[in-house]
Amino acid sequence: MKIIMLGAPGAGKGTQAKKIAAKYEIPHISTGDIFRANIKNGTELGKKAKTYMDQGLLVPDELVVDLVVDRLNQDDCKKGFVLDGFPRTIPQAEALTEALQSLGQSMDFAIDVNVPDQNIINRMSGRRACVGCGATYHIVYAPTKTEGICDHCGGELILRDDDKPETVENRLKVYHEQTQPLIDYYTKAGILHTVDGTVDIEDVFKAVTDILGA
Ligand code: AP5
Ligand code: MG
């Protein structure tokens, strides 16, 4: 099963992608997580990506596409995968289509998690991420058992650098200009499904699994 999660920053792509990956036993591939891991490890890629991410801008396509295509060629992707945060531009979508075509494959589902802009800013200011394992929480909607401490690894929770309100506004603008056109792209490809991302996390997941099948 090959799935793309679409949606604005903070729509819940990562939250749902993790649940999909666990239920269907396929890898969760988040380009944002890959960049954040590179930043943490001080790699050249991380240094380049950080200058864009901190401003709420997209990392240039040429730094993203090969990275994802290489990842999709790994063995664990043979039975499928869930992409979270990629593709984000039409050239990225075209590169993905071509890479899969060369293997005689195509994507099965593109799921748009739909959340209006007004809800997003509120969500982002409450999001907390673990510095240790990257798990994501929300101070109101998905709290940890102990405040400020990760349930999984006991790591410290932080507000992501790009979750400041002024950066979130920029990310939303970039989303509408560069990523929203993918909704049309995947509608034309006949694989687009939309779920309401404003309801509870479990209710969003129910809508997702109704689309994907048991
Ligand atoms: P990335 O990490 O992908 O960020 P994003 O798209 O902005 O999305 P987020 O991770 O912020 O949100 P999400 O939709 O995953 O929501 P989440 O599940 O966490 O990318 C970061 C940056 O990297 C980009 O800005 C760009 O610079 C760069 N980048 C990455 N990929 C790239 C690419 N392909 N090309 C170019 N550049 C790229 O949920 C958000 C919060 O809401 C959480 O606190 C969660 O607990 C809560 N929540 C989730 N669902 C619900 C719900 N149903 N009800 C209430 N709360 C909820
Ligand atoms: Mg995410």
mmCIF file of C-alpha atoms and ligand atoms in Angstrom:
data_model
loop_
_atom_site.group_PDB
_atom_site.id
_atom_site.type_symbol
_atom_site.label_atom_id
_atom_site.label_comp_id
_atom_site.label_asym_id
_atom_site.label_seq_id
_atom_site.Cartn_x
_atom_site.Cartn_y
_atom_site.Cartn_z
ATOM 1 C CA MET A 1 0.000 0.000 0.000
ATOM 2 C CA LYS A 2 1.564 3.291 -1.133
ATOM 3 C CA ILE A 3 0.115 6.367 0.519
ATOM 4 C CA ILE A 4 0.767 10.127 0.397
ATOM 5 C CA MET A 5 -0.425 12.360 3.234
ATOM 6 C CA LEU A 6 -1.311 15.866 2.060
ATOM 7 C CA GLY A 7 -2.386 18.823 4.156
ATOM 8 C CA ALA A 8 -1.334 22.173 5.551
ATOM 9 C CA PRO A 9 1.395 22.449 8.188
ATOM 10 C CA GLY A 10 -0.089 21.181 11.416
ATOM 11 C CA ALA A 11 -3.057 19.468 9.738
ATOM 12 C CA GLY A 12 -2.094 16.204 11.407
ATOM 13 C CA LYS A 13 -0.196 14.453 8.599
ATOM 14 C CA GLY A 14 2.488 13.168 10.948
ATOM 15 C CA THR A 15 0.007 12.110 13.627
ATOM 16 C CA GLN A 16 -2.032 10.063 11.136
ATOM 17 C CA ALA A 17 0.997 8.754 9.200
ATOM 18 C CA LYS A 18 2.450 7.225 12.391
ATOM 19 C CA LYS A 19 -0.840 5.453 13.098
ATOM 20 C CA ILE A 20 -1.096 4.204 9.502
ATOM 21 C CA ALA A 21 2.494 2.922 9.589
ATOM 22 C CA ALA A 22 1.807 0.991 12.804
ATOM 23 C CA LYS A 23 -1.498 -0.512 11.652
ATOM 24 C CA TYR A 24 -0.436 -1.521 8.140
ATOM 25 C CA GLU A 25 3.199 -2.297 9.085
ATOM 26 C CA ILE A 26 4.761 -0.053 6.462
ATOM 27 C CA PRO A 27 7.524 2.561 6.907
ATOM 28 C CA HIS A 28 6.615 6.162 7.739
ATOM 29 C CA ILE A 29 8.768 8.481 5.649
ATOM 30 C CA SER A 30 8.680 12.114 6.771
ATOM 31 C CA THR A 31 10.978 14.511 4.927
ATOM 32 C CA GLY A 32 10.573 16.999 7.789
ATOM 33 C CA ASP A 33 11.782 14.342 10.286
ATOM 34 C CA ILE A 34 14.706 13.445 7.997
ATOM 35 C CA PHE A 35 15.766 17.111 7.819
ATOM 36 C CA ARG A 36 15.378 17.583 11.584
ATOM 37 C CA ALA A 37 17.540 14.494 12.216
ATOM 38 C CA ASN A 38 20.181 15.923 9.869
ATOM 39 C CA ILE A 39 20.086 19.278 11.675
ATOM 40 C CA LYS A 40 20.480 17.533 15.029
ATOM 41 C CA ASN A 41 23.468 15.550 13.704
ATOM 42 C CA GLY A 42 25.056 18.663 12.174
ATOM 43 C CA THR A 43 25.315 17.237 8.625
ATOM 44 C CA GLU A 44 25.876 19.390 5.525
ATOM 45 C CA LEU A 45 22.320 18.612 4.381
ATOM 46 C CA GLY A 46 21.003 19.680 7.781
ATOM 47 C CA LYS A 47 22.906 22.982 7.644
ATOM 48 C CA LYS A 48 21.504 23.762 4.195
ATOM 49 C CA ALA A 49 17.947 22.714 5.088
ATOM 50 C CA LYS A 50 17.883 24.722 8.326
ATOM 51 C CA THR A 51 18.313 28.065 6.562
ATOM 52 C CA TYR A 52 15.068 27.442 4.663
ATOM 53 C CA MET A 53 13.106 25.719 7.411
ATOM 54 C CA ASP A 54 13.703 28.482 9.954
ATOM 55 C CA GLN A 55 12.076 30.951 7.580
ATOM 56 C CA GLY A 56 9.109 28.678 6.862
ATOM 57 C CA LEU A 57 10.311 28.208 3.272
ATOM 58 C CA LEU A 58 10.574 24.943 1.351
ATOM 59 C CA VAL A 59 13.942 23.284 0.999
ATOM 60 C CA PRO A 60 14.866 23.324 -2.758
ATOM 61 C CA ASP A 61 13.494 20.366 -4.743
ATOM 62 C CA GLU A 62 16.980 19.151 -5.713
ATOM 63 C CA LEU A 63 17.861 18.561 -2.043
ATOM 64 C CA VAL A 64 14.678 16.564 -1.439
ATOM 65 C CA VAL A 65 13.911 14.404 -4.459
ATOM 66 C CA ASP A 66 17.004 12.154 -4.567
ATOM 67 C CA LEU A 67 16.830 11.674 -0.830
ATOM 68 C CA VAL A 68 13.272 10.317 -1.038
ATOM 69 C CA VAL A 69 13.843 8.240 -4.170
ATOM 70 C CA ASP A 70 16.849 6.555 -2.484
ATOM 71 C CA ARG A 71 14.741 5.867 0.601
ATOM 72 C CA LEU A 72 11.950 4.302 -1.496
ATOM 73 C CA ASN A 73 14.472 1.936 -3.079
ATOM 74 C CA GLN A 74 15.298 0.378 0.294
ATOM 75 C CA ASP A 75 14.017 -3.116 1.001
ATOM 76 C CA ASP A 76 11.526 -2.189 3.715
ATOM 77 C CA CYS A 77 9.535 -0.138 1.161
ATOM 78 C CA LYS A 78 8.743 -3.173 -1.003
ATOM 79 C CA LYS A 79 5.352 -3.753 0.619
ATOM 80 C CA GLY A 80 4.464 -0.058 0.635
ATOM 81 C CA PHE A 81 5.085 3.140 2.589
ATOM 82 C CA VAL A 82 3.388 6.264 3.853
ATOM 83 C CA LEU A 83 4.886 9.563 2.701
ATOM 84 C CA ASP A 84 4.437 12.530 5.044
ATOM 85 C CA GLY A 85 5.476 15.974 3.808
ATOM 86 C CA PHE A 86 6.541 14.772 0.360
ATOM 87 C CA PRO A 87 5.731 15.643 -2.370
ATOM 88 C CA ARG A 88 5.223 19.325 -1.634
ATOM 89 C CA THR A 89 5.591 20.874 -5.092
ATOM 90 C CA ILE A 90 4.463 19.850 -8.573
ATOM 91 C CA PRO A 91 8.074 19.093 -9.675
ATOM 92 C CA GLN A 92 8.448 16.783 -6.613
ATOM 93 C CA ALA A 93 5.172 15.014 -7.507
ATOM 94 C CA GLU A 94 6.303 14.571 -11.106
ATOM 95 C CA ALA A 95 9.677 13.206 -9.971
ATOM 96 C CA LEU A 96 7.899 10.726 -7.676
ATOM 97 C CA THR A 97 5.540 9.600 -10.448
ATOM 98 C CA GLU A 98 8.504 9.069 -12.785
ATOM 99 C CA ALA A 99 10.607 7.224 -10.202
ATOM 100 C CA LEU A 100 7.751 4.802 -9.490
ATOM 101 C CA GLN A 101 6.923 4.424 -13.184
ATOM 102 C CA SER A 102 10.462 3.275 -13.866
ATOM 103 C CA LEU A 103 9.796 0.437 -11.390
ATOM 104 C CA GLY A 104 6.395 -0.308 -12.973
ATOM 105 C CA GLN A 105 4.598 1.102 -9.918
ATOM 106 C CA SER A 106 2.300 3.978 -8.960
ATOM 107 C CA MET A 107 0.857 5.530 -5.793
ATOM 108 C CA ASP A 108 -2.385 4.043 -4.461
ATOM 109 C CA PHE A 109 -3.817 6.790 -2.222
ATOM 110 C CA ALA A 110 -3.311 10.523 -1.656
ATOM 111 C CA ILE A 111 -5.132 11.550 1.523
ATOM 112 C CA ASP A 112 -5.717 15.251 2.126
ATOM 113 C CA VAL A 113 -6.154 16.043 5.830
ATOM 114 C CA ASN A 114 -8.276 19.166 5.596
ATOM 115 C CA VAL A 115 -7.982 21.787 8.355
ATOM 116 C CA PRO A 116 -8.817 25.495 7.886
ATOM 117 C CA ASP A 117 -6.016 28.020 8.465
ATOM 118 C CA GLN A 118 -7.717 29.476 11.570
ATOM 119 C CA ASN A 119 -7.339 26.151 13.434
ATOM 120 C CA ILE A 120 -3.701 25.713 12.444
ATOM 121 C CA ILE A 121 -2.037 28.539 14.371
ATOM 122 C CA ASN A 122 -3.734 27.424 17.554
ATOM 123 C CA ARG A 123 -2.586 23.841 17.043
ATOM 124 C CA MET A 124 1.024 24.704 16.316
ATOM 125 C CA SER A 125 1.516 26.848 19.390
ATOM 126 C CA GLY A 126 0.449 23.845 21.514
ATOM 127 C CA ARG A 127 2.539 21.223 19.732
ATOM 128 C CA ARG A 128 5.528 19.794 21.593
ATOM 129 C CA ALA A 129 8.188 17.522 20.093
ATOM 130 C CA CYS A 130 10.579 15.210 21.936
ATOM 131 C CA VAL A 131 14.265 16.106 21.454
ATOM 132 C CA GLY A 132 15.153 12.440 21.985
ATOM 133 C CA CYS A 133 12.842 10.382 19.748
ATOM 134 C CA GLY A 134 10.840 12.980 17.796
ATOM 135 C CA ALA A 135 7.435 11.905 19.166
ATOM 136 C CA THR A 136 4.813 14.645 18.812
ATOM 137 C CA TYR A 137 2.288 15.794 21.418
ATOM 138 C CA HIS A 138 -0.139 18.632 21.977
ATOM 139 C CA ILE A 139 -0.503 20.313 25.360
ATOM 140 C CA VAL A 140 -4.314 20.093 25.108
ATOM 141 C CA TYR A 141 -5.254 17.534 22.410
ATOM 142 C CA ALA A 142 -2.516 14.912 22.884
ATOM 143 C CA PRO A 143 -0.867 15.556 26.282
ATOM 144 C CA THR A 144 1.928 13.502 27.842
ATOM 145 C CA LYS A 145 1.377 11.642 31.113
ATOM 146 C CA THR A 146 3.940 13.905 32.839
ATOM 147 C CA GLU A 147 4.147 17.517 31.689
ATOM 148 C CA GLY A 148 7.241 18.268 29.592
ATOM 149 C CA ILE A 149 8.489 14.641 29.515
ATOM 150 C CA CYS A 150 8.144 12.222 26.569
ATOM 151 C CA ASP A 151 5.952 9.154 27.291
ATOM 152 C CA HIS A 152 8.104 6.949 25.029
ATOM 153 C CA CYS A 153 11.702 7.786 25.958
ATOM 154 C CA GLY A 154 11.605 10.224 28.878
ATOM 155 C CA GLY A 155 13.196 12.945 26.689
ATOM 156 C CA GLU A 156 12.609 16.662 27.040
ATOM 157 C CA LEU A 157 9.775 18.271 25.040
ATOM 158 C CA ILE A 158 10.332 21.463 23.071
ATOM 159 C CA LEU A 159 8.443 23.854 20.798
ATOM 160 C CA ARG A 160 9.784 23.375 17.263
ATOM 161 C CA ASP A 161 11.789 26.395 15.985
ATOM 162 C CA ASP A 162 9.431 26.796 13.039
ATOM 163 C CA ASP A 163 6.270 26.681 15.196
ATOM 164 C CA LYS A 164 6.522 30.333 16.234
ATOM 165 C CA PRO A 165 3.359 32.151 15.065
ATOM 166 C CA GLU A 166 5.154 34.392 12.517
ATOM 167 C CA THR A 167 6.885 31.382 10.913
ATOM 168 C CA VAL A 168 3.651 29.384 10.883
ATOM 169 C CA GLU A 169 1.974 32.179 8.894
ATOM 170 C CA ASN A 170 4.753 31.968 6.328
ATOM 171 C CA ARG A 171 4.474 28.174 6.141
ATOM 172 C CA LEU A 172 0.732 28.498 5.482
ATOM 173 C CA LYS A 173 1.370 30.997 2.686
ATOM 174 C CA VAL A 174 3.964 28.686 1.121
ATOM 175 C CA TYR A 175 1.538 25.761 1.501
ATOM 176 C CA HIS A 176 -1.244 27.549 -0.399
ATOM 177 C CA GLU A 177 1.083 28.687 -3.172
ATOM 178 C CA GLN A 178 3.235 25.617 -3.715
ATOM 179 C CA THR A 179 1.625 22.538 -2.153
ATOM 180 C CA GLN A 180 -2.136 22.985 -2.547
ATOM 181 C CA PRO A 181 -1.876 22.537 -6.368
ATOM 182 C CA LEU A 182 -1.077 18.871 -5.590
ATOM 183 C CA ILE A 183 -4.726 18.373 -4.666
ATOM 184 C CA ASP A 184 -5.590 18.951 -8.325
ATOM 185 C CA TYR A 185 -2.664 16.819 -9.466
ATOM 186 C CA TYR A 186 -3.811 13.786 -7.454
ATOM 187 C CA THR A 187 -7.500 14.386 -8.238
ATOM 188 C CA LYS A 188 -6.559 14.090 -11.919
ATOM 189 C CA ALA A 189 -4.563 10.955 -11.098
ATOM 190 C CA GLY A 190 -7.801 9.557 -9.592
ATOM 191 C CA ILE A 191 -6.349 8.759 -6.148
ATOM 192 C CA LEU A 192 -7.290 11.810 -4.029
ATOM 193 C CA HIS A 193 -9.386 11.355 -0.868
ATOM 194 C CA THR A 194 -10.214 14.093 1.629
ATOM 195 C CA VAL A 195 -10.777 13.658 5.363
ATOM 196 C CA ASP A 196 -11.953 16.253 7.861
ATOM 197 C CA GLY A 197 -8.887 16.945 10.031
ATOM 198 C CA THR A 198 -10.712 19.098 12.585
ATOM 199 C CA VAL A 199 -12.309 16.199 14.475
ATOM 200 C CA ASP A 200 -10.615 14.076 17.192
ATOM 201 C CA ILE A 201 -7.394 12.256 16.252
ATOM 202 C CA GLU A 202 -9.128 8.843 16.533
ATOM 203 C CA ASP A 203 -12.063 10.010 14.388
ATOM 204 C CA VAL A 204 -9.692 11.264 11.697
ATOM 205 C CA PHE A 205 -7.969 7.865 11.809
ATOM 206 C CA LYS A 206 -11.319 6.066 11.449
ATOM 207 C CA ALA A 207 -12.014 8.102 8.279
ATOM 208 C CA VAL A 208 -8.526 7.248 6.991
ATOM 209 C CA THR A 209 -8.883 3.510 7.594
ATOM 210 C CA ASP A 210 -12.337 3.565 5.954
ATOM 211 C CA ILE A 211 -10.535 4.806 2.830
ATOM 212 C CA LEU A 212 -7.583 2.404 3.054
ATOM 213 C CA GLY A 213 -9.643 -0.650 3.993
ATOM 214 C CA ALA A 214 -9.206 -2.907 7.033
HETATM 215 P P1 AP5 B 1 7.271 19.161 8.090
HETATM 216 O O1 AP5 B 1 7.940 18.600 9.263
HETATM 217 O O2 AP5 B 1 6.679 18.255 7.079
HETATM 218 O O3 AP5 B 1 6.195 20.211 8.598
HETATM 219 P P2 AP5 B 1 4.734 20.603 8.068
HETATM 220 O O4 AP5 B 1 4.227 20.126 6.786
HETATM 221 O O5 AP5 B 1 4.746 22.069 8.211
HETATM 222 O O6 AP5 B 1 3.830 19.816 8.939
HETATM 223 P P3 AP5 B 1 3.930 19.613 10.461
HETATM 224 O O7 AP5 B 1 4.871 18.505 10.770
HETATM 225 O O8 AP5 B 1 4.154 20.947 11.102
HETATM 226 O O9 AP5 B 1 2.437 19.209 10.765
HETATM 227 P P4 AP5 B 1 1.677 17.805 10.601
HETATM 228 O O10 AP5 B 1 0.668 17.923 9.508
HETATM 229 O O11 AP5 B 1 2.633 16.659 10.538
HETATM 230 O O12 AP5 B 1 0.882 17.819 11.969
HETATM 231 P P5 AP5 B 1 1.094 16.993 13.339
HETATM 232 O O13 AP5 B 1 0.629 15.589 13.126
HETATM 233 O O14 AP5 B 1 2.430 17.219 13.914
HETATM 234 O O15 AP5 B 1 8.281 20.156 7.344
HETATM 235 C C1 AP5 B 1 9.011 21.128 8.046
HETATM 236 C C2 AP5 B 1 9.830 21.929 7.067
HETATM 237 O O16 AP5 B 1 10.771 21.061 6.394
HETATM 238 C C3 AP5 B 1 9.059 22.604 5.943
HETATM 239 O O17 AP5 B 1 8.542 23.866 6.341
HETATM 240 C C4 AP5 B 1 10.138 22.711 4.865
HETATM 241 O O18 AP5 B 1 10.993 23.796 5.120
HETATM 242 C C5 AP5 B 1 10.921 21.426 5.038
HETATM 243 N N1 AP5 B 1 10.429 20.324 4.189
HETATM 244 C C6 AP5 B 1 9.882 19.131 4.604
HETATM 245 N N2 AP5 B 1 9.537 18.375 3.549
HETATM 246 C C7 AP5 B 1 9.864 19.099 2.445
HETATM 247 C C8 AP5 B 1 9.712 18.860 1.038
HETATM 248 N N3 AP5 B 1 9.155 17.714 0.564
HETATM 249 N N4 AP5 B 1 10.124 19.831 0.183
HETATM 250 C C9 AP5 B 1 10.670 20.980 0.632
HETATM 251 N N5 AP5 B 1 10.835 21.268 1.946
HETATM 252 C C10 AP5 B 1 10.428 20.337 2.834
HETATM 253 O O19 AP5 B 1 -0.021 17.732 14.226
HETATM 254 C C11 AP5 B 1 0.148 19.081 14.612
HETATM 255 C C12 AP5 B 1 -0.309 19.272 16.073
HETATM 256 O O20 AP5 B 1 -1.713 19.088 16.157
HETATM 257 C C13 AP5 B 1 0.308 18.247 17.058
HETATM 258 O O21 AP5 B 1 0.540 18.875 18.277
HETATM 259 C C14 AP5 B 1 -0.775 17.155 17.174
HETATM 260 O O22 AP5 B 1 -0.712 16.502 18.439
HETATM 261 C C15 AP5 B 1 -2.044 17.972 17.018
HETATM 262 N N6 AP5 B 1 -3.115 17.251 16.330
HETATM 263 C C16 AP5 B 1 -3.000 16.408 15.270
HETATM 264 N N7 AP5 B 1 -4.210 15.953 14.874
HETATM 265 C C17 AP5 B 1 -5.114 16.559 15.702
HETATM 266 C C18 AP5 B 1 -6.548 16.511 15.776
HETATM 267 N N8 AP5 B 1 -7.262 15.761 14.968
HETATM 268 N N9 AP5 B 1 -7.140 17.271 16.747
HETATM 269 C C19 AP5 B 1 -6.397 18.050 17.599
HETATM 270 N N10 AP5 B 1 -5.055 18.117 17.573
HETATM 271 C C20 AP5 B 1 -4.420 17.395 16.615
HETATM 272 MG MG MG B 2 4.756 16.522 10.602
#
